[in-house]
Amino acid sequence: MSDAVVRPPFDPELATFLTALEARGPLTVTAEMLPRMRQLDVPEDVLDERLRSRGYQRRTVTVPGHLGDPIDLAVIDRIERTGTTAAVYTIHGGGMMFGHHLGNLDSYDDWLLDHDVVLISVDYRLAPEHPDPYPVEDCYAGLLWVAAHVDELGVDPARIVIAGQSAGGGLAAGTALLARDRKGPELLAQVLVSPMLDDRDDTVSTKQIDGVGVADRQLTRFGWNAYLGARRGTDDVSGYAAPARAADLSGLPRTYIDAGSAEVFRDETVAFASRLWAAGVDAELHVWPGAFHGFTSMVPEAAISRTATRALADWTRRLLGDPDPVARG
């Protein structure tokens, strides 16, 4: 038999996008690229105008982060909203190294913002300048502030959801573990989209997605090295830093979790879902055929992307108990 690594094929629509992306040159990320990759892709006033045009407003609050150092939270809600509603506390992706807490806000349009929630995005500090435990502890500190200010925010304290994609998904899972173990805040649910959960680099999918696709094995190694340094892959890594390491997943909130079949995080996502079920947690898992990492954001018009977004929208609708936003016009 051949020793060549085989992998699931990419969805045809997504493969066309990858071909165009690869034509631009290598997808390798270096330390020198990080400052640019941490910048917001549009000016904040342009972002705010886009939000206002859709009936939303944004404000920034500065709160105590890890060790009391200040961090920012963006609070986004519907203009002239009245009454209390659910809060969704979001954590951005970027391998713990890059990304922006105001980036990709439009990715919430089709499954979340129709529910009239308060969206809170945390500007956690990034590795390698701020390695573990800064990012996850910043995220937890921001969540504590939200829970302590529900009246000011107009939030129902029983309806706080945590959500993240990629590294943000891993940080969301780690923050949920901290909230469980430190006895609060109590979370209604967690949304883990293609989460980055395991630093050990020993799954089949890490070997399959190496030098191909988006966020491949080399990039994830780079991210874990920035986050954990020499501890990566050793026994000296906590479950809060790499949630796949957590010995006990019981007592976690209701969970939505997904991944693509052709992405590096596939196997750790499936394993985490299986362990949630084994621990008695209500979890819904989807593995999207032919999908690479971040496909719903990068190619939102693809059929598989629309299917994935609809699935998350349906789960969110069931979670929040709201009527179908399409039906209510």
mmCIF file of C-alpha atoms in Angstrom:
data_model
loop_
_atom_site.group_PDB
_atom_site.id
_atom_site.type_symbol
_atom_site.label_atom_id
_atom_site.label_comp_id
_atom_site.label_asym_id
_atom_site.label_seq_id
_atom_site.Cartn_x
_atom_site.Cartn_y
_atom_site.Cartn_z
ATOM 1 C CA MET A 1 0.000 0.000 0.000
ATOM 2 C CA SER A 2 1.104 3.576 -0.650
ATOM 3 C CA ASP A 3 2.249 5.732 2.251
ATOM 4 C CA ALA A 4 0.718 8.808 0.617
ATOM 5 C CA VAL A 5 -1.724 10.671 2.846
ATOM 6 C CA VAL A 6 -5.256 10.673 1.496
ATOM 7 C CA ARG A 7 -7.977 13.088 2.574
ATOM 8 C CA PRO A 8 -11.633 13.775 1.874
ATOM 9 C CA PRO A 9 -12.191 15.841 -1.276
ATOM 10 C CA PHE A 10 -13.125 19.490 -1.077
ATOM 11 C CA ASP A 11 -16.638 20.496 -2.037
ATOM 12 C CA PRO A 12 -16.504 21.612 -5.709
ATOM 13 C CA GLU A 13 -17.659 25.175 -4.987
ATOM 14 C CA LEU A 14 -15.160 25.504 -2.159
ATOM 15 C CA ALA A 15 -12.376 23.969 -4.263
ATOM 16 C CA THR A 16 -12.814 26.730 -6.837
ATOM 17 C CA PHE A 17 -12.271 29.314 -4.094
ATOM 18 C CA LEU A 18 -9.175 27.469 -2.839
ATOM 19 C CA THR A 19 -7.687 27.378 -6.314
ATOM 20 C CA ALA A 20 -8.089 31.149 -6.613
ATOM 21 C CA LEU A 21 -6.661 31.659 -3.126
ATOM 22 C CA GLU A 22 -3.627 29.470 -3.775
ATOM 23 C CA ALA A 23 -2.916 31.360 -7.006
ATOM 24 C CA ARG A 24 -2.119 34.428 -4.897
ATOM 25 C CA GLY A 25 0.861 32.656 -3.356
ATOM 26 C CA PRO A 26 1.758 30.616 -0.253
ATOM 27 C CA LEU A 27 -0.629 30.755 2.701
ATOM 28 C CA THR A 28 2.159 30.587 5.285
ATOM 29 C CA VAL A 29 1.830 32.897 8.300
ATOM 30 C CA THR A 30 4.943 34.366 9.903
ATOM 31 C CA ALA A 31 5.527 36.434 13.030
ATOM 32 C CA GLU A 32 6.241 39.466 10.835
ATOM 33 C CA MET A 33 2.721 39.236 9.382
ATOM 34 C CA LEU A 34 0.919 39.326 12.730
ATOM 35 C CA PRO A 35 0.612 43.113 13.191
ATOM 36 C CA ARG A 36 -1.173 43.460 9.851
ATOM 37 C CA MET A 37 -3.372 40.419 10.554
ATOM 38 C CA ARG A 38 -4.520 42.007 13.812
ATOM 39 C CA GLN A 39 -5.927 45.075 12.093
ATOM 40 C CA LEU A 40 -9.596 45.649 11.388
ATOM 41 C CA ASP A 41 -10.207 45.497 7.649
ATOM 42 C CA VAL A 42 -12.451 48.606 7.625
ATOM 43 C CA PRO A 43 -12.343 51.849 9.660
ATOM 44 C CA GLU A 44 -14.489 51.734 12.776
ATOM 45 C CA ASP A 45 -16.713 54.585 11.583
ATOM 46 C CA VAL A 46 -17.498 52.603 8.431
ATOM 47 C CA LEU A 47 -18.289 49.551 10.547
ATOM 48 C CA ASP A 48 -20.584 51.612 12.782
ATOM 49 C CA GLU A 49 -22.415 53.036 9.777
ATOM 50 C CA ARG A 50 -22.972 49.513 8.463
ATOM 51 C CA LEU A 51 -24.387 48.517 11.839
ATOM 52 C CA ARG A 52 -26.659 51.573 11.981
ATOM 53 C CA SER A 53 -27.954 50.863 8.495
ATOM 54 C CA ARG A 54 -29.105 47.494 9.803
ATOM 55 C CA GLY A 55 -30.629 48.950 12.948
ATOM 56 C CA TYR A 56 -27.801 48.274 15.401
ATOM 57 C CA GLN A 57 -25.502 50.394 17.521
ATOM 58 C CA ARG A 58 -22.105 49.758 19.092
ATOM 59 C CA ARG A 59 -20.370 51.031 22.182
ATOM 60 C CA THR A 60 -17.112 50.076 23.891
ATOM 61 C CA VAL A 61 -16.653 49.435 27.588
ATOM 62 C CA THR A 62 -13.294 48.944 29.268
ATOM 63 C CA VAL A 63 -13.319 46.272 31.958
ATOM 64 C CA PRO A 64 -10.774 44.439 34.138
ATOM 65 C CA GLY A 65 -9.089 41.562 32.333
ATOM 66 C CA HIS A 66 -6.615 38.994 33.629
ATOM 67 C CA LEU A 67 -4.762 40.300 36.709
ATOM 68 C CA GLY A 68 -6.920 43.422 36.563
ATOM 69 C CA ASP A 69 -5.366 44.823 33.389
ATOM 70 C CA PRO A 70 -7.864 46.665 31.176
ATOM 71 C CA ILE A 71 -9.463 45.026 28.155
ATOM 72 C CA ASP A 72 -12.266 46.242 25.887
ATOM 73 C CA LEU A 73 -15.666 44.741 25.206
ATOM 74 C CA ALA A 74 -17.751 45.791 22.214
ATOM 75 C CA VAL A 75 -21.476 45.867 23.034
ATOM 76 C CA ILE A 76 -23.762 45.700 20.011
ATOM 77 C CA ASP A 77 -27.544 45.755 20.216
ATOM 78 C CA ARG A 78 -30.600 46.960 18.386
ATOM 79 C CA ILE A 79 -31.190 50.718 18.422
ATOM 80 C CA GLU A 80 -33.980 51.746 20.826
ATOM 81 C CA ARG A 81 -34.240 48.219 22.188
ATOM 82 C CA THR A 82 -36.484 47.847 25.234
ATOM 83 C CA GLY A 83 -36.786 45.039 27.759
ATOM 84 C CA THR A 84 -34.355 42.269 28.602
ATOM 85 C CA THR A 85 -33.030 39.724 26.137
ATOM 86 C CA ALA A 86 -30.342 37.081 25.689
ATOM 87 C CA ALA A 87 -26.655 37.954 25.544
ATOM 88 C CA VAL A 88 -24.217 36.236 23.216
ATOM 89 C CA TYR A 89 -20.622 36.647 24.364
ATOM 90 C CA THR A 90 -18.405 36.130 21.340
ATOM 91 C CA ILE A 91 -14.704 35.329 21.036
ATOM 92 C CA HIS A 92 -12.928 35.943 17.739
ATOM 93 C CA GLY A 93 -10.654 33.478 15.983
ATOM 94 C CA GLY A 94 -7.113 33.816 14.702
ATOM 95 C CA GLY A 95 -5.037 31.048 16.246
ATOM 96 C CA MET A 96 -4.766 33.039 19.525
ATOM 97 C CA MET A 97 -2.321 35.250 17.571
ATOM 98 C CA PHE A 98 -4.329 37.519 15.255
ATOM 99 C CA GLY A 99 -7.831 38.597 14.325
ATOM 100 C CA HIS A 100 -9.899 41.498 15.682
ATOM 101 C CA HIS A 101 -12.872 41.548 18.020
ATOM 102 C CA LEU A 102 -14.804 43.724 15.564
ATOM 103 C CA GLY A 103 -13.970 41.575 12.543
ATOM 104 C CA ASN A 104 -16.535 39.417 10.739
ATOM 105 C CA LEU A 105 -19.534 40.940 12.516
ATOM 106 C CA ASP A 106 -21.594 40.291 9.400
ATOM 107 C CA SER A 107 -21.153 36.559 10.034
ATOM 108 C CA TYR A 108 -23.798 36.879 12.763
ATOM 109 C CA ASP A 109 -26.484 38.268 10.463
ATOM 110 C CA ASP A 110 -28.089 35.075 9.233
ATOM 111 C CA TRP A 111 -28.309 33.105 12.470
ATOM 112 C CA LEU A 112 -28.073 35.414 15.469
ATOM 113 C CA LEU A 113 -28.855 39.119 15.176
ATOM 114 C CA ASP A 114 -32.439 38.504 14.040
ATOM 115 C CA HIS A 115 -33.092 37.281 17.573
ATOM 116 C CA ASP A 116 -32.618 40.760 19.028
ATOM 117 C CA VAL A 117 -29.788 39.663 21.311
ATOM 118 C CA VAL A 118 -27.105 41.784 22.919
ATOM 119 C CA LEU A 119 -23.853 40.817 21.189
ATOM 120 C CA ILE A 120 -20.716 41.299 23.271
ATOM 121 C CA SER A 121 -17.296 40.765 21.673
ATOM 122 C CA VAL A 122 -14.184 40.548 23.839
ATOM 123 C CA ASP A 123 -10.849 42.082 22.817
ATOM 124 C CA TYR A 124 -8.680 39.507 24.577
ATOM 125 C CA ARG A 125 -4.909 39.864 24.506
ATOM 126 C CA LEU A 126 -2.998 37.836 21.954
ATOM 127 C CA ALA A 127 -0.030 35.469 21.919
ATOM 128 C CA PRO A 128 2.909 35.379 21.700
ATOM 129 C CA GLU A 129 3.129 38.667 23.626
ATOM 130 C CA HIS A 130 0.420 37.403 25.967
ATOM 131 C CA PRO A 131 0.602 33.601 26.057
ATOM 132 C CA ASP A 132 -1.509 31.208 28.116
ATOM 133 C CA PRO A 133 -3.286 31.918 30.413
ATOM 134 C CA TYR A 134 -3.853 35.537 29.304
ATOM 135 C CA PRO A 135 -6.293 34.916 26.410
ATOM 136 C CA VAL A 136 -8.641 32.506 28.195
ATOM 137 C CA GLU A 137 -8.423 34.411 31.490
ATOM 138 C CA ASP A 138 -9.213 37.680 29.674
ATOM 139 C CA CYS A 139 -12.233 35.974 28.132
ATOM 140 C CA TYR A 140 -13.394 34.720 31.512
ATOM 141 C CA ALA A 141 -12.864 38.127 33.136
ATOM 142 C CA GLY A 142 -14.978 39.767 30.439
ATOM 143 C CA LEU A 143 -17.709 37.183 30.969
ATOM 144 C CA LEU A 144 -17.678 37.932 34.705
ATOM 145 C CA TRP A 145 -18.191 41.626 33.919
ATOM 146 C CA VAL A 146 -21.154 40.827 31.676
ATOM 147 C CA ALA A 147 -22.797 38.702 34.361
ATOM 148 C CA ALA A 148 -22.273 41.459 36.954
ATOM 149 C CA HIS A 149 -23.818 44.128 34.669
ATOM 150 C CA VAL A 150 -26.878 42.376 33.272
ATOM 151 C CA ASP A 151 -29.202 45.171 34.425
ATOM 152 C CA GLU A 152 -27.107 47.819 32.698
ATOM 153 C CA LEU A 153 -26.924 45.683 29.542
ATOM 154 C CA GLY A 154 -30.600 44.736 29.535
ATOM 155 C CA VAL A 155 -29.706 41.047 29.624
ATOM 156 C CA ASP A 156 -31.569 38.128 31.175
ATOM 157 C CA PRO A 157 -28.936 36.487 33.428
ATOM 158 C CA ALA A 158 -30.395 33.057 32.661
ATOM 159 C CA ARG A 159 -29.820 33.540 28.920
ATOM 160 C CA ILE A 160 -26.101 34.109 28.453
ATOM 161 C CA VAL A 161 -24.575 32.176 25.552
ATOM 162 C CA ILE A 162 -20.860 31.941 24.722
ATOM 163 C CA ALA A 163 -19.763 31.544 21.103
ATOM 164 C CA GLY A 164 -16.551 31.356 19.114
ATOM 165 C CA GLN A 165 -15.050 30.148 15.873
ATOM 166 C CA SER A 166 -11.655 28.477 15.420
ATOM 167 C CA ALA A 167 -9.334 29.674 18.195
ATOM 168 C CA GLY A 168 -12.335 31.585 19.491
ATOM 169 C CA GLY A 169 -14.204 28.291 19.716
ATOM 170 C CA GLY A 170 -11.392 26.773 21.748
ATOM 171 C CA LEU A 171 -11.297 29.831 24.004
ATOM 172 C CA ALA A 172 -15.088 29.668 24.372
ATOM 173 C CA ALA A 173 -14.851 26.033 25.469
ATOM 174 C CA GLY A 174 -12.028 26.876 27.884
ATOM 175 C CA THR A 175 -14.012 29.807 29.285
ATOM 176 C CA ALA A 176 -17.059 27.569 29.763
ATOM 177 C CA LEU A 177 -14.864 25.128 31.709
ATOM 178 C CA LEU A 178 -13.603 27.989 33.897
ATOM 179 C CA ALA A 179 -17.174 29.154 34.510
ATOM 180 C CA ARG A 180 -18.177 25.630 35.536
ATOM 181 C CA ASP A 181 -15.214 25.091 37.828
ATOM 182 C CA ARG A 182 -15.324 28.569 39.415
ATOM 183 C CA LYS A 183 -19.076 28.307 40.008
ATOM 184 C CA GLY A 184 -20.232 30.888 37.539
ATOM 185 C CA PRO A 185 -21.409 32.633 35.569
ATOM 186 C CA GLU A 186 -23.925 30.000 34.549
ATOM 187 C CA LEU A 187 -24.175 29.688 30.778
ATOM 188 C CA LEU A 188 -27.268 28.772 28.811
ATOM 189 C CA ALA A 189 -25.268 27.326 25.903
ATOM 190 C CA GLN A 190 -22.008 27.350 23.984
ATOM 191 C CA VAL A 191 -21.501 27.585 20.217
ATOM 192 C CA LEU A 192 -18.206 26.096 19.030
ATOM 193 C CA VAL A 193 -17.691 26.580 15.296
ATOM 194 C CA SER A 194 -14.663 24.626 13.992
ATOM 195 C CA PRO A 195 -13.019 24.938 17.404
ATOM 196 C CA MET A 196 -9.266 24.757 18.023
ATOM 197 C CA LEU A 197 -9.198 22.371 20.985
ATOM 198 C CA ASP A 198 -6.116 20.151 21.008
ATOM 199 C CA ASP A 199 -2.436 21.134 20.988
ATOM 200 C CA ARG A 200 -1.113 17.579 20.632
ATOM 201 C CA ASP A 201 -1.152 17.384 16.820
ATOM 202 C CA ASP A 202 -1.815 13.652 16.730
ATOM 203 C CA THR A 203 -5.110 13.179 14.858
ATOM 204 C CA VAL A 204 -5.676 11.833 11.368
ATOM 205 C CA SER A 205 -7.119 15.168 10.223
ATOM 206 C CA THR A 206 -3.987 17.083 11.252
ATOM 207 C CA LYS A 207 -1.965 14.801 8.992
ATOM 208 C CA GLN A 208 -4.472 15.043 6.145
ATOM 209 C CA ILE A 209 -4.707 18.838 6.132
ATOM 210 C CA ASP A 210 -1.028 19.713 5.910
ATOM 211 C CA GLY A 211 -0.010 22.156 3.184
ATOM 212 C CA VAL A 212 -3.538 22.220 1.786
ATOM 213 C CA GLY A 213 -6.751 24.096 2.471
ATOM 214 C CA VAL A 214 -7.139 26.891 5.015
ATOM 215 C CA ALA A 215 -5.622 26.854 8.526
ATOM 216 C CA ASP A 216 -3.549 23.752 7.936
ATOM 217 C CA ARG A 217 -1.335 21.764 10.296
ATOM 218 C CA GLN A 218 1.593 24.156 10.029
ATOM 219 C CA LEU A 219 -0.524 27.184 10.924
ATOM 220 C CA THR A 220 -2.120 25.467 13.895
ATOM 221 C CA ARG A 221 1.278 24.346 15.176
ATOM 222 C CA PHE A 222 2.470 27.939 14.832
ATOM 223 C CA GLY A 223 -0.525 29.115 16.857
ATOM 224 C CA TRP A 224 -0.127 26.549 19.617
ATOM 225 C CA ASN A 225 3.598 27.301 19.843
ATOM 226 C CA ALA A 226 2.842 30.996 20.227
ATOM 227 C CA TYR A 227 0.225 30.257 22.881
ATOM 228 C CA LEU A 228 1.981 27.520 24.874
ATOM 229 C CA GLY A 229 5.658 27.759 23.941
ATOM 230 C CA ALA A 230 7.725 24.722 24.911
ATOM 231 C CA ARG A 231 4.746 23.263 26.797
ATOM 232 C CA ARG A 232 2.885 22.426 23.583
ATOM 233 C CA GLY A 233 2.279 18.686 23.384
ATOM 234 C CA THR A 234 3.585 18.024 26.899
ATOM 235 C CA ASP A 235 1.681 17.043 30.036
ATOM 236 C CA ASP A 236 1.982 20.619 31.324
ATOM 237 C CA VAL A 237 -1.077 21.966 29.480
ATOM 238 C CA SER A 238 -4.399 22.602 31.206
ATOM 239 C CA GLY A 239 -7.855 21.849 29.883
ATOM 240 C CA TYR A 240 -8.625 25.557 30.008
ATOM 241 C CA ALA A 241 -5.830 26.236 27.492
ATOM 242 C CA ALA A 242 -6.568 23.192 25.319
ATOM 243 C CA PRO A 243 -10.084 21.956 26.155
ATOM 244 C CA ALA A 244 -9.474 18.546 24.586
ATOM 245 C CA ARG A 245 -7.193 17.991 27.606
ATOM 246 C CA ALA A 246 -10.008 18.463 30.135
ATOM 247 C CA ALA A 247 -10.518 15.221 32.050
ATOM 248 C CA ASP A 248 -14.177 15.928 32.848
ATOM 249 C CA LEU A 249 -16.705 17.534 30.508
ATOM 250 C CA SER A 250 -19.750 17.014 32.715
ATOM 251 C CA GLY A 251 -21.799 19.997 33.767
ATOM 252 C CA LEU A 252 -21.135 21.985 30.608
ATOM 253 C CA PRO A 253 -24.002 23.834 28.933
ATOM 254 C CA ARG A 254 -25.956 22.801 25.892
ATOM 255 C CA THR A 255 -23.563 22.829 22.936
ATOM 256 C CA TYR A 256 -23.602 23.376 19.190
ATOM 257 C CA ILE A 257 -20.363 22.151 17.618
ATOM 258 C CA ASP A 258 -19.315 21.672 14.015
ATOM 259 C CA ALA A 259 -16.391 21.278 11.629
ATOM 260 C CA GLY A 260 -15.659 20.538 7.993
ATOM 261 C CA SER A 261 -14.725 17.045 6.829
ATOM 262 C CA ALA A 262 -11.671 18.516 5.052
ATOM 263 C CA GLU A 263 -10.264 20.660 7.845
ATOM 264 C CA VAL A 264 -7.504 20.180 10.377
ATOM 265 C CA PHE A 265 -9.794 20.424 13.442
ATOM 266 C CA ARG A 266 -12.264 17.749 12.295
ATOM 267 C CA ASP A 267 -11.158 14.876 14.493
ATOM 268 C CA GLU A 268 -10.668 16.838 17.701
ATOM 269 C CA THR A 269 -14.127 18.365 17.175
ATOM 270 C CA VAL A 270 -15.778 14.973 16.725
ATOM 271 C CA ALA A 271 -13.899 13.552 19.730
ATOM 272 C CA PHE A 272 -14.954 16.501 21.887
ATOM 273 C CA ALA A 273 -18.601 16.057 20.890
ATOM 274 C CA SER A 274 -18.429 12.345 21.712
ATOM 275 C CA ARG A 275 -16.983 13.137 25.127
ATOM 276 C CA LEU A 276 -19.715 15.708 25.746
ATOM 277 C CA TRP A 277 -22.330 13.044 25.059
ATOM 278 C CA ALA A 278 -20.498 10.574 27.288
ATOM 279 C CA ALA A 279 -20.631 13.183 30.059
ATOM 280 C CA GLY A 280 -24.381 13.643 29.629
ATOM 281 C CA VAL A 281 -24.210 17.025 27.901
ATOM 282 C CA ASP A 282 -26.809 18.023 25.285
ATOM 283 C CA ALA A 283 -24.668 18.513 22.163
ATOM 284 C CA GLU A 284 -25.465 18.832 18.475
ATOM 285 C CA LEU A 285 -22.617 17.939 16.105
ATOM 286 C CA HIS A 286 -22.333 18.606 12.371
ATOM 287 C CA VAL A 287 -19.473 17.632 10.079
ATOM 288 C CA TRP A 288 -19.900 19.409 6.763
ATOM 289 C CA PRO A 289 -18.792 17.334 3.749
ATOM 290 C CA GLY A 290 -15.974 18.807 1.708
ATOM 291 C CA ALA A 291 -15.697 21.915 3.865
ATOM 292 C CA PHE A 292 -12.416 23.592 4.761
ATOM 293 C CA HIS A 293 -11.828 25.724 7.848
ATOM 294 C CA GLY A 294 -13.840 28.957 7.885
ATOM 295 C CA PHE A 295 -15.848 28.087 4.790
ATOM 296 C CA THR A 296 -19.058 29.834 5.860
ATOM 297 C CA SER A 297 -17.214 33.150 6.244
ATOM 298 C CA MET A 298 -14.997 32.848 3.175
ATOM 299 C CA VAL A 299 -17.549 31.433 0.732
ATOM 300 C CA PRO A 300 -20.940 32.226 2.284
ATOM 301 C CA GLU A 301 -22.816 31.824 -0.999
ATOM 302 C CA ALA A 302 -21.757 28.182 -1.525
ATOM 303 C CA ALA A 303 -24.565 25.652 -1.098
ATOM 304 C CA ILE A 304 -22.802 23.827 1.748
ATOM 305 C CA SER A 305 -22.170 27.169 3.503
ATOM 306 C CA ARG A 306 -25.835 28.100 3.290
ATOM 307 C CA THR A 307 -26.788 24.669 4.653
ATOM 308 C CA ALA A 308 -24.393 25.037 7.583
ATOM 309 C CA THR A 309 -25.647 28.529 8.415
ATOM 310 C CA ARG A 310 -29.273 27.351 8.292
ATOM 311 C CA ALA A 311 -28.461 24.509 10.691
ATOM 312 C CA LEU A 312 -26.933 26.907 13.198
ATOM 313 C CA ALA A 313 -29.851 29.314 12.754
ATOM 314 C CA ASP A 314 -32.313 26.512 13.443
ATOM 315 C CA TRP A 315 -30.447 25.423 16.586
ATOM 316 C CA THR A 316 -30.299 29.040 17.796
ATOM 317 C CA ARG A 317 -34.017 29.453 17.181
ATOM 318 C CA ARG A 318 -34.730 26.358 19.266
ATOM 319 C CA LEU A 319 -32.350 27.521 21.967
ATOM 320 C CA LEU A 320 -33.763 31.018 22.326
ATOM 321 C CA GLY A 321 -37.366 30.031 21.773
ATOM 322 C CA ASP A 322 -37.927 32.779 19.228
ATOM 323 C CA PRO A 323 -40.222 32.439 16.242
ATOM 324 C CA ASP A 324 -38.689 31.929 12.828
ATOM 325 C CA PRO A 325 -37.274 35.382 11.922
ATOM 326 C CA VAL A 326 -38.152 34.777 8.254
ATOM 327 C CA ALA A 327 -41.769 34.003 9.144
ATOM 328 C CA ARG A 328 -42.129 37.121 11.288
ATOM 329 C CA GLY A 329 -40.764 39.305 8.478
#
